[in-house]
Tab-separated table of C-alpha atoms in Angstrom:
chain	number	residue	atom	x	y	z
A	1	UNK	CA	1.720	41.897	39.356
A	2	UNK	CA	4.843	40.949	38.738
A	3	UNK	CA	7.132	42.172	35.150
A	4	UNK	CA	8.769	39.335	33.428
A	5	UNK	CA	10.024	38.816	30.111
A	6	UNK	CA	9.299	35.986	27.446
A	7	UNK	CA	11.142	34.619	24.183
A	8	UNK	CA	8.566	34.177	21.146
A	9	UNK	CA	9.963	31.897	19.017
A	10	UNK	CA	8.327	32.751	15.419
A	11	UNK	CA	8.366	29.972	12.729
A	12	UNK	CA	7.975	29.755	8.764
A	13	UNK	CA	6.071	32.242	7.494
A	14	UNK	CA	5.567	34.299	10.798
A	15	UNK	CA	8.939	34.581	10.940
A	16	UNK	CA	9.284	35.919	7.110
A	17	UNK	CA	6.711	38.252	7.908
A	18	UNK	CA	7.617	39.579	11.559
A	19	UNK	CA	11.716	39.752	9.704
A	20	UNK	CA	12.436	38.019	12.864
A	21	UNK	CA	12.736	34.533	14.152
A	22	UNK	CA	12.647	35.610	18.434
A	23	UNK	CA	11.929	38.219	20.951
A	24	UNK	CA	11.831	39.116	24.086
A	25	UNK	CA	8.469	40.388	25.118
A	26	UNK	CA	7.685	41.750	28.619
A	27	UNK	CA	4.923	40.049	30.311
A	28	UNK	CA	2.534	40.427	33.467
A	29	UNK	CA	1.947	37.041	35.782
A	30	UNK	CA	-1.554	36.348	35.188
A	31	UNK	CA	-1.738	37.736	31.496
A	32	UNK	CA	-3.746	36.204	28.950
A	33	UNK	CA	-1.788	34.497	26.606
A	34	UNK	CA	-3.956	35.638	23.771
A	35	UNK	CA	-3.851	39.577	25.488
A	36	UNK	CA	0.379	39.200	24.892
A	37	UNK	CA	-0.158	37.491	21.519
A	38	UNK	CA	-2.399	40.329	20.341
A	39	UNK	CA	-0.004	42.824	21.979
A	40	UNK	CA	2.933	41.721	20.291
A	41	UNK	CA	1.127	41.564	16.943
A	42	UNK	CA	0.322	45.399	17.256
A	43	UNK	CA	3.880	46.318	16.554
A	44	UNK	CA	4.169	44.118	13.478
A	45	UNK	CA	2.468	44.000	9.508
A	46	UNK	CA	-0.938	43.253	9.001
A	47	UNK	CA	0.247	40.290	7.676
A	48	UNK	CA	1.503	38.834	10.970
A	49	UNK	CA	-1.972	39.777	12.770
A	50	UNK	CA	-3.775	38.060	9.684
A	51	UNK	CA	-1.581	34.855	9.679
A	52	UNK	CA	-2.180	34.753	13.345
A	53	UNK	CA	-5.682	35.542	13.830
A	54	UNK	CA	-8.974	34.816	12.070
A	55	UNK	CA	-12.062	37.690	11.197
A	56	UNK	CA	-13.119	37.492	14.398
A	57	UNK	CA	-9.982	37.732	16.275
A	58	UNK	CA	-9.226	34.668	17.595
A	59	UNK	CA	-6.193	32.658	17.090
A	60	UNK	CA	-6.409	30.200	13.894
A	61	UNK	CA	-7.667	27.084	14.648
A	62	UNK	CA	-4.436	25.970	11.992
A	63	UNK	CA	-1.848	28.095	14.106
A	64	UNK	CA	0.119	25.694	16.519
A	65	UNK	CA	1.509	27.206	19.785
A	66	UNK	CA	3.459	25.581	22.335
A	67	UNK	CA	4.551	27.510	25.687
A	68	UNK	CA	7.595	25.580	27.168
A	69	UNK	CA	7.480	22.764	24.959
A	70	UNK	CA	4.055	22.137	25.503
A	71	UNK	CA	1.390	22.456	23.137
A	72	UNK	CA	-1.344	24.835	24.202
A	73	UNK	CA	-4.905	23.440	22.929
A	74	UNK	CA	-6.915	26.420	24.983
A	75	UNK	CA	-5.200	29.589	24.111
A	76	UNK	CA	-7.878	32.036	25.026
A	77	UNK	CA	-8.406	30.137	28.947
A	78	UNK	CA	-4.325	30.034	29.075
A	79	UNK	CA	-2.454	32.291	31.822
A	80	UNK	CA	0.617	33.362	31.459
A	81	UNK	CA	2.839	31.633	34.795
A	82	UNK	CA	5.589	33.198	36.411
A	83	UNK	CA	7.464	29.933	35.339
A	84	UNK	CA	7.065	30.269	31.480
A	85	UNK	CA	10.707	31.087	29.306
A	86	UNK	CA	9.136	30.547	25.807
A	87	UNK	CA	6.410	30.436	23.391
A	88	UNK	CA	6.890	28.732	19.787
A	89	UNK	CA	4.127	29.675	17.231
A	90	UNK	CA	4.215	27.484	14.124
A	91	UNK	CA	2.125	28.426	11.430
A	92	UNK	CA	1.201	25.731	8.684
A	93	UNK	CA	3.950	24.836	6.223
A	94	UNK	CA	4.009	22.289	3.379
A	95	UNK	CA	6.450	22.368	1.225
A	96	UNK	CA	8.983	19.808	-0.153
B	1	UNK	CA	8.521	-8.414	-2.823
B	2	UNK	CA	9.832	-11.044	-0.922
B	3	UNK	CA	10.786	-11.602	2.076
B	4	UNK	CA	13.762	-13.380	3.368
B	5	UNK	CA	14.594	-14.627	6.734
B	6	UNK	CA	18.137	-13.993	6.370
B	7	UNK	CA	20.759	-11.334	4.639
B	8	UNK	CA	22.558	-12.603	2.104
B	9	UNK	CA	26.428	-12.632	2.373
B	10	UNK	CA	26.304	-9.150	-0.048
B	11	UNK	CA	24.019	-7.801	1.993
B	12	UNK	CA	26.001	-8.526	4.939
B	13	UNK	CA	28.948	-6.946	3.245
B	14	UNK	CA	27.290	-3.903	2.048
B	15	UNK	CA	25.788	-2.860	5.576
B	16	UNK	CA	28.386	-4.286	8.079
B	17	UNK	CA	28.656	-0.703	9.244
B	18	UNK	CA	25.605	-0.538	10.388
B	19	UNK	CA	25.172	-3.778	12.419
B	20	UNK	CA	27.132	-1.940	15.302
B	21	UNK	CA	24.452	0.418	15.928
B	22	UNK	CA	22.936	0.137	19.079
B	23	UNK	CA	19.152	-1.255	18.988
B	24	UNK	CA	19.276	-2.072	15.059
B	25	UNK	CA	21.943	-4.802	14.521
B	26	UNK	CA	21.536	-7.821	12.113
B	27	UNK	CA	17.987	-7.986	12.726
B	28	UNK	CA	17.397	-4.268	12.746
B	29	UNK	CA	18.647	-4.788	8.578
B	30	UNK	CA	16.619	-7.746	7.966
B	31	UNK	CA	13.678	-5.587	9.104
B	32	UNK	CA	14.771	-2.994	6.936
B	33	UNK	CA	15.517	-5.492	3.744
B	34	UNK	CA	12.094	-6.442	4.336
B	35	UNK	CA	10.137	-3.442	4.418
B	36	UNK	CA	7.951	-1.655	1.661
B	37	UNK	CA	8.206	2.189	2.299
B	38	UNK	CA	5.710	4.499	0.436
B	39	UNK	CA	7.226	8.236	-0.825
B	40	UNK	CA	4.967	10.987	-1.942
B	41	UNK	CA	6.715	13.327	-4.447
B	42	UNK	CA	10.694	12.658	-4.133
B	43	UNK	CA	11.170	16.342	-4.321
B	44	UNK	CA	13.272	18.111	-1.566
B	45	UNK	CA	12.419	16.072	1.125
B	46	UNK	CA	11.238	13.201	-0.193
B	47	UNK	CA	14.579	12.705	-2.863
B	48	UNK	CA	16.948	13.139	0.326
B	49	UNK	CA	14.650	10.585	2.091
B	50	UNK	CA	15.026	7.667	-0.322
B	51	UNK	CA	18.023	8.528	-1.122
B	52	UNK	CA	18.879	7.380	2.606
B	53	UNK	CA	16.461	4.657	2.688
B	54	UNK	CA	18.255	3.430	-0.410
B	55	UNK	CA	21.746	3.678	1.109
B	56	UNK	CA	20.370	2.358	4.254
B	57	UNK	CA	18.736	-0.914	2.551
B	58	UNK	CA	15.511	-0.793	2.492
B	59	UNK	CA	13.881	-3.721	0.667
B	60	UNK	CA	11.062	-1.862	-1.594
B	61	UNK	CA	10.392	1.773	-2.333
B	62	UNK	CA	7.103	3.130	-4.172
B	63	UNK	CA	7.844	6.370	-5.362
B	64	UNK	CA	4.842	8.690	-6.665
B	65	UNK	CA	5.885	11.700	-8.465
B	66	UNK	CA	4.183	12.834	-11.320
B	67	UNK	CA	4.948	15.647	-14.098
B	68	UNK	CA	8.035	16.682	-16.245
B	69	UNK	CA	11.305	17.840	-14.500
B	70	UNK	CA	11.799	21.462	-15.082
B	71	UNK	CA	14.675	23.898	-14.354
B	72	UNK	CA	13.268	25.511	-11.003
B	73	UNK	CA	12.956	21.844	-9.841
B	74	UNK	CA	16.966	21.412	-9.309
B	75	UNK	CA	17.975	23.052	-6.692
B	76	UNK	CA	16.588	21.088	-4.149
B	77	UNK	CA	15.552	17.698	-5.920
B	78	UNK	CA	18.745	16.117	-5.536
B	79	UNK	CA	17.748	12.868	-7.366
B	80	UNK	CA	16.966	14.282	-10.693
B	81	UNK	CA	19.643	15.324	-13.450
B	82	UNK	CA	19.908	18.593	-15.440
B	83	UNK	CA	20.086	16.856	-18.248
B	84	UNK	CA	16.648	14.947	-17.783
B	85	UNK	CA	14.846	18.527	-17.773
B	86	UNK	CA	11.282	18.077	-20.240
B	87	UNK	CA	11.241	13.982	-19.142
B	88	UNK	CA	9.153	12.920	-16.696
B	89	UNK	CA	10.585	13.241	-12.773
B	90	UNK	CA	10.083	9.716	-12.606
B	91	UNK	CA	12.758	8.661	-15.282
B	92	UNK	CA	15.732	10.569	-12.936
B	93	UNK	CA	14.231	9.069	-10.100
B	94	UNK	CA	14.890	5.499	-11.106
B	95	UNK	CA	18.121	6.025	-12.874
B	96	UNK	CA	19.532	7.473	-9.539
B	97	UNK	CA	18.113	5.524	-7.147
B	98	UNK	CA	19.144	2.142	-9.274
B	99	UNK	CA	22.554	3.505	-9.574
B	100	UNK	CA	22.753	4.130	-5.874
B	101	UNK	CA	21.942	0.667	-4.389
B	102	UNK	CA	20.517	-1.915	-7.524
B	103	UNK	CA	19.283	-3.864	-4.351
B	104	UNK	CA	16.608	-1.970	-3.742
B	105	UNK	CA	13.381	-3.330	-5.427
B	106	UNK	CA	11.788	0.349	-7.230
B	107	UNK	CA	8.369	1.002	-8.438
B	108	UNK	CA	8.175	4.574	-9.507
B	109	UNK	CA	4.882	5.953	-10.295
B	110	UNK	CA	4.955	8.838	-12.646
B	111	UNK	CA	1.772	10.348	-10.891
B	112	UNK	CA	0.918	11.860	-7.821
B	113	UNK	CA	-1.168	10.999	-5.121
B	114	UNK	CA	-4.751	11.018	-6.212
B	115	UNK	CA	-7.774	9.743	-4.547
B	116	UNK	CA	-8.197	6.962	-7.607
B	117	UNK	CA	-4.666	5.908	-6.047
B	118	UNK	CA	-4.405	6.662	-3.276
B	119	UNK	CA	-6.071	3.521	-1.399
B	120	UNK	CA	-3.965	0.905	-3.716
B	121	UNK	CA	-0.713	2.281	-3.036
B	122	UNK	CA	-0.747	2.736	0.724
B	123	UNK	CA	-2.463	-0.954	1.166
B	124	UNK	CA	0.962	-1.705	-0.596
B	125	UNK	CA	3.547	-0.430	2.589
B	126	UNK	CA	4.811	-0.877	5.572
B	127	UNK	CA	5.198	2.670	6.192
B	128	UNK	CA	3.993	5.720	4.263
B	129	UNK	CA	5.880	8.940	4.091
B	130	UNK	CA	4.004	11.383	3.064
B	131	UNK	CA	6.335	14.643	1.488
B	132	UNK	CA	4.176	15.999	-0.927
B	133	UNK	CA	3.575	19.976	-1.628
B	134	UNK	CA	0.301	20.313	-1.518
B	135	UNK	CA	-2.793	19.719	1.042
B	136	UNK	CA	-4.887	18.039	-0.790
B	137	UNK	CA	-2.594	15.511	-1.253
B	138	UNK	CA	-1.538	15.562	2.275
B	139	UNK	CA	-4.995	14.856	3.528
B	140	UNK	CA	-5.374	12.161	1.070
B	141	UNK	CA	-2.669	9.895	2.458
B	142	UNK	CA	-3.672	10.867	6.251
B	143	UNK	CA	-7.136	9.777	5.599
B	144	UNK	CA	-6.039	6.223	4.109
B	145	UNK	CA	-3.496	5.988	6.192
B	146	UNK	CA	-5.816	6.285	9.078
B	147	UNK	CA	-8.360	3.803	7.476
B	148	UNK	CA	-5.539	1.621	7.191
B	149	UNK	CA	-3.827	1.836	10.090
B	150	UNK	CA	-0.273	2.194	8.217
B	151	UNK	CA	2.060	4.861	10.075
B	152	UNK	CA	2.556	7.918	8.268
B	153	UNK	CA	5.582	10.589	8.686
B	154	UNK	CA	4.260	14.108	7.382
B	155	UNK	CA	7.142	15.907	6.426
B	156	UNK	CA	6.694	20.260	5.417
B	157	UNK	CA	9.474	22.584	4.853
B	158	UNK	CA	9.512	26.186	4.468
B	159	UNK	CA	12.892	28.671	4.078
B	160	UNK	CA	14.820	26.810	6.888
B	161	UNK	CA	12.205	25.193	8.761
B	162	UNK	CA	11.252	21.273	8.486
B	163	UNK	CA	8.337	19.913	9.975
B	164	UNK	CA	8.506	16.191	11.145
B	165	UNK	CA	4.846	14.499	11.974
B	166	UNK	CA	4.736	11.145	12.821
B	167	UNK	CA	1.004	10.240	12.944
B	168	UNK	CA	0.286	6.564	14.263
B	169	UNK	CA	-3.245	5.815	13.364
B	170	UNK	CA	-5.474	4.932	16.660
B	171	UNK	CA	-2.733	6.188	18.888
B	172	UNK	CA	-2.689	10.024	18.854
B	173	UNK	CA	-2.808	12.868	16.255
B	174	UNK	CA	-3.497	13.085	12.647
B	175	UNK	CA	-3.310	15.553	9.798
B	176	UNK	CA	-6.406	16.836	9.995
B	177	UNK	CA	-6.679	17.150	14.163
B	178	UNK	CA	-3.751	19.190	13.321
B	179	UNK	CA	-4.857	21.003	10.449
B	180	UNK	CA	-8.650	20.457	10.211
B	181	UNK	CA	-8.724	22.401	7.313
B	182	UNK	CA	-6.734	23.686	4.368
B	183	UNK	CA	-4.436	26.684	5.741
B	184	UNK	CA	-6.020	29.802	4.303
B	185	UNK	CA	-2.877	32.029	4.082
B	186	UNK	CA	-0.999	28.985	3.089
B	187	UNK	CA	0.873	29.862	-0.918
B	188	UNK	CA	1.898	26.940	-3.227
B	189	UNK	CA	5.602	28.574	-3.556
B	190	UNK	CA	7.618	27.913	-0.749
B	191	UNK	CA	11.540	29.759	-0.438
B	192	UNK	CA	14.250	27.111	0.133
B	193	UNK	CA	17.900	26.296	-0.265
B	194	UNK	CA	18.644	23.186	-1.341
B	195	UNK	CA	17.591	20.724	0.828
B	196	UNK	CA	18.554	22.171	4.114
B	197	UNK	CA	15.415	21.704	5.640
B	198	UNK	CA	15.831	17.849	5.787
B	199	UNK	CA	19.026	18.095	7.136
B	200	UNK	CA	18.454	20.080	10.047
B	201	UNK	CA	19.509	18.141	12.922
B	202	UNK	CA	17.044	17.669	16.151
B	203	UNK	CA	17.877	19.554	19.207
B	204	UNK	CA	16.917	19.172	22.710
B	205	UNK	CA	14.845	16.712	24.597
B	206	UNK	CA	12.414	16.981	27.160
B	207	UNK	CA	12.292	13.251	28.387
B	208	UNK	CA	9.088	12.799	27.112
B	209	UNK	CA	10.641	11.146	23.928
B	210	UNK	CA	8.482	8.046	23.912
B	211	UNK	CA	5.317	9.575	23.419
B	212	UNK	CA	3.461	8.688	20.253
B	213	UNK	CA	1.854	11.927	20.392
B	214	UNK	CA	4.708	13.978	20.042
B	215	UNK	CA	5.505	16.890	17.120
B	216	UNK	CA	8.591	18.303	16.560
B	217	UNK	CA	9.200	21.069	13.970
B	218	UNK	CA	13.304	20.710	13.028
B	219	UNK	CA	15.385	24.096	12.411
B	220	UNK	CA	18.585	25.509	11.834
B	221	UNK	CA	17.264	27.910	14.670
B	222	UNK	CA	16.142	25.261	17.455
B	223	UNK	CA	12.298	24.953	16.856
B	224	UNK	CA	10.917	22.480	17.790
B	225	UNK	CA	8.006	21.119	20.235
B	226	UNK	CA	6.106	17.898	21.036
B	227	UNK	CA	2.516	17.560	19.809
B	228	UNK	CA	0.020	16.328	23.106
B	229	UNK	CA	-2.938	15.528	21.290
B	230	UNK	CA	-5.474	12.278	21.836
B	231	UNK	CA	-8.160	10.458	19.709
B	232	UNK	CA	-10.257	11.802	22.552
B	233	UNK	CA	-9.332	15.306	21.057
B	234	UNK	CA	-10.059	14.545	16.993
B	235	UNK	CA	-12.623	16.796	15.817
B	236	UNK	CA	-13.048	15.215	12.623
B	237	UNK	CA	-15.361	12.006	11.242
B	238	UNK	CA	-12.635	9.728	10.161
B	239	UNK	CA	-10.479	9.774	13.689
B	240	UNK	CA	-13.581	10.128	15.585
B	241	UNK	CA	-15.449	6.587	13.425
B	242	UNK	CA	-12.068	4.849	13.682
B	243	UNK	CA	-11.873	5.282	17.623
B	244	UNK	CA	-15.647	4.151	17.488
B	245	UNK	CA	-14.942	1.218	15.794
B	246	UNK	CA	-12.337	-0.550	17.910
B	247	UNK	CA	-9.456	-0.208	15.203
């Protein structure tokens, strides 16, 4: 496998609770985009892990992520390609 | 409101500026002079917004916006006035919006969305934007919208993020395919500065501009994306019975 690294682009109130609004996030070709997303949320508040992921660990059917612009409607069948550069997560706002 | 089939001289006057732009022109402003546009809460996204649609020349705005203006409501609703704090919203909202173009025909409900109201008020525009706070109301205008067929923009802001939704009933994503249900970690107090939010500008393109499917969260930071959703994807009754019925 080959070591890359990703930018996570973190939205709204991710990105008040991570105190950041990117990183860069080593990744293996072939990764489970929910594995890296689960990874990354280890280092962060329990906050950020319950924003991003529901009681029985999968991602929030209200959590949008799009991987190189495009939106990702499978996250737990979607593998990480050698290709990808970045990952938005936008969790639900309303606000005006 | 009435329409007209031509601008008057005034008219022509006021927006001569705006005939050179490419693709709108003299009959891009008729269009506009012409058209109702619905507004849910003129607060900090929706007071910027028809505050521009005013300036613009948009024949008709409805305006919903119920409750009393209060202190903590200034610093982002630019089209109220400190010294309207304990009236009702809607009383600033007129005055400034009459003061800014007089052309503009106003009806300014002092109410919010509700589902009593919901159905009249969309069945009365051309286009519904939809810039309220709260969910509930959110879903109410998606779901007549849909019914209708009207196009909605959802609009969400949060710290110095703006969301920008443009749902086109019977041609791609609503709401609710997007949020199916109400966010559970989502708090009725949002942080914000102003109205920066709105006037984030959009960034990069990916050429696939012309897709009515497309999302695209607006930052001071870059965010965005393109939503790539169909009616074959809608997981709730309302998209799934329209598609079934033809409309």
């Amino acid at each position: 496998m080959t070591k890359n690294t990703i930018v996570i682009h973190y939205t709204a109130q991710l990105a008040n609770v991570a105190g950041i609004r990117e990183e860069h996030i080593p990744f293996e070709v072939g990764e489970h985009l929910s594995c890296l997303l689960k990874r990354t949320a280890k280092e962060k508040p329990t906050a950020f892990s319950q924003l991003l992921f529901n009681e029985e660990g999968m991602i929030r059917r209200n959590v949008i992520i799009s991987v190189d612009n495009e939106q990702i409607s499978d996250v737990v069948g979607c593998i990480i390609k050698n290709s990808i550069k970045e990952i938005f997560i936008l969790t639900p706002m309303s606000g005006g | 409101m009435q329409k007209r089939q031509e601008l008057t001289e005034h008219e022509c006057e006021l927006f001569e500026w705006q005939f050179g732009v490419d693709g709108f022109g003299k009959s891009g402003q008729l269009k506009l002079r012409n058209a109702t546009a619905l507004i849910s809460r003129a607060g900090g996204m929706g007071g910027p917004l028809a505050l521009q649609l005013a300036s613009a020349g948009i024949g008709k705005l409805i305006i919903a916006h119920g409750g009393n203006l209060r202190y903590d409501d200034l610093n982002r609703q630019v089209l109220m006035a400190y010294d309207n704090v304990g009236k009702e919203r809607a009383v600033s909202i007129r005055e400034t919006l009459q003061r800014f173009n007089p052309l503009v025909e106003l009806e300014v409900i002092s109410e919010n969305i509700t589902s009593k109201n919901v159905s009249n008020l969309v069945s009365q525009a051309d286009i519904v934007f939809d810039c309220a706070p709260l969910f509930e109301e959110r879903y109410l205008m998606n779901h007549e919208c849909v019914l209708q067929g009207k196009p909605l923009i959802d609009c969400a802001m949060f710290g110095t993020d703006g969301q920008v939704f443009p749902i086109n009933p019977g041609k791609g994503a609503c709401l609710s395919c997007l949020y199916p249900t109400t966010p559970e970690h989502w708090k009725r107090k949002f942080p914000v500065i102003g109205s920066v939010s709105f006037f984030d500008r959009q960034h990069r393109s990916d050429g696939r501009d012309q897709t009515p499917y497309r999302h695209r969260s607006l930052s001071f930071r870059d965010t965005h994306f393109y939503r790539h959703l169909n009616d074959a994807n809608a997981t709730h009754s309302y998209c799934k019975k329209r598609k079934l019925s033809g409309l």
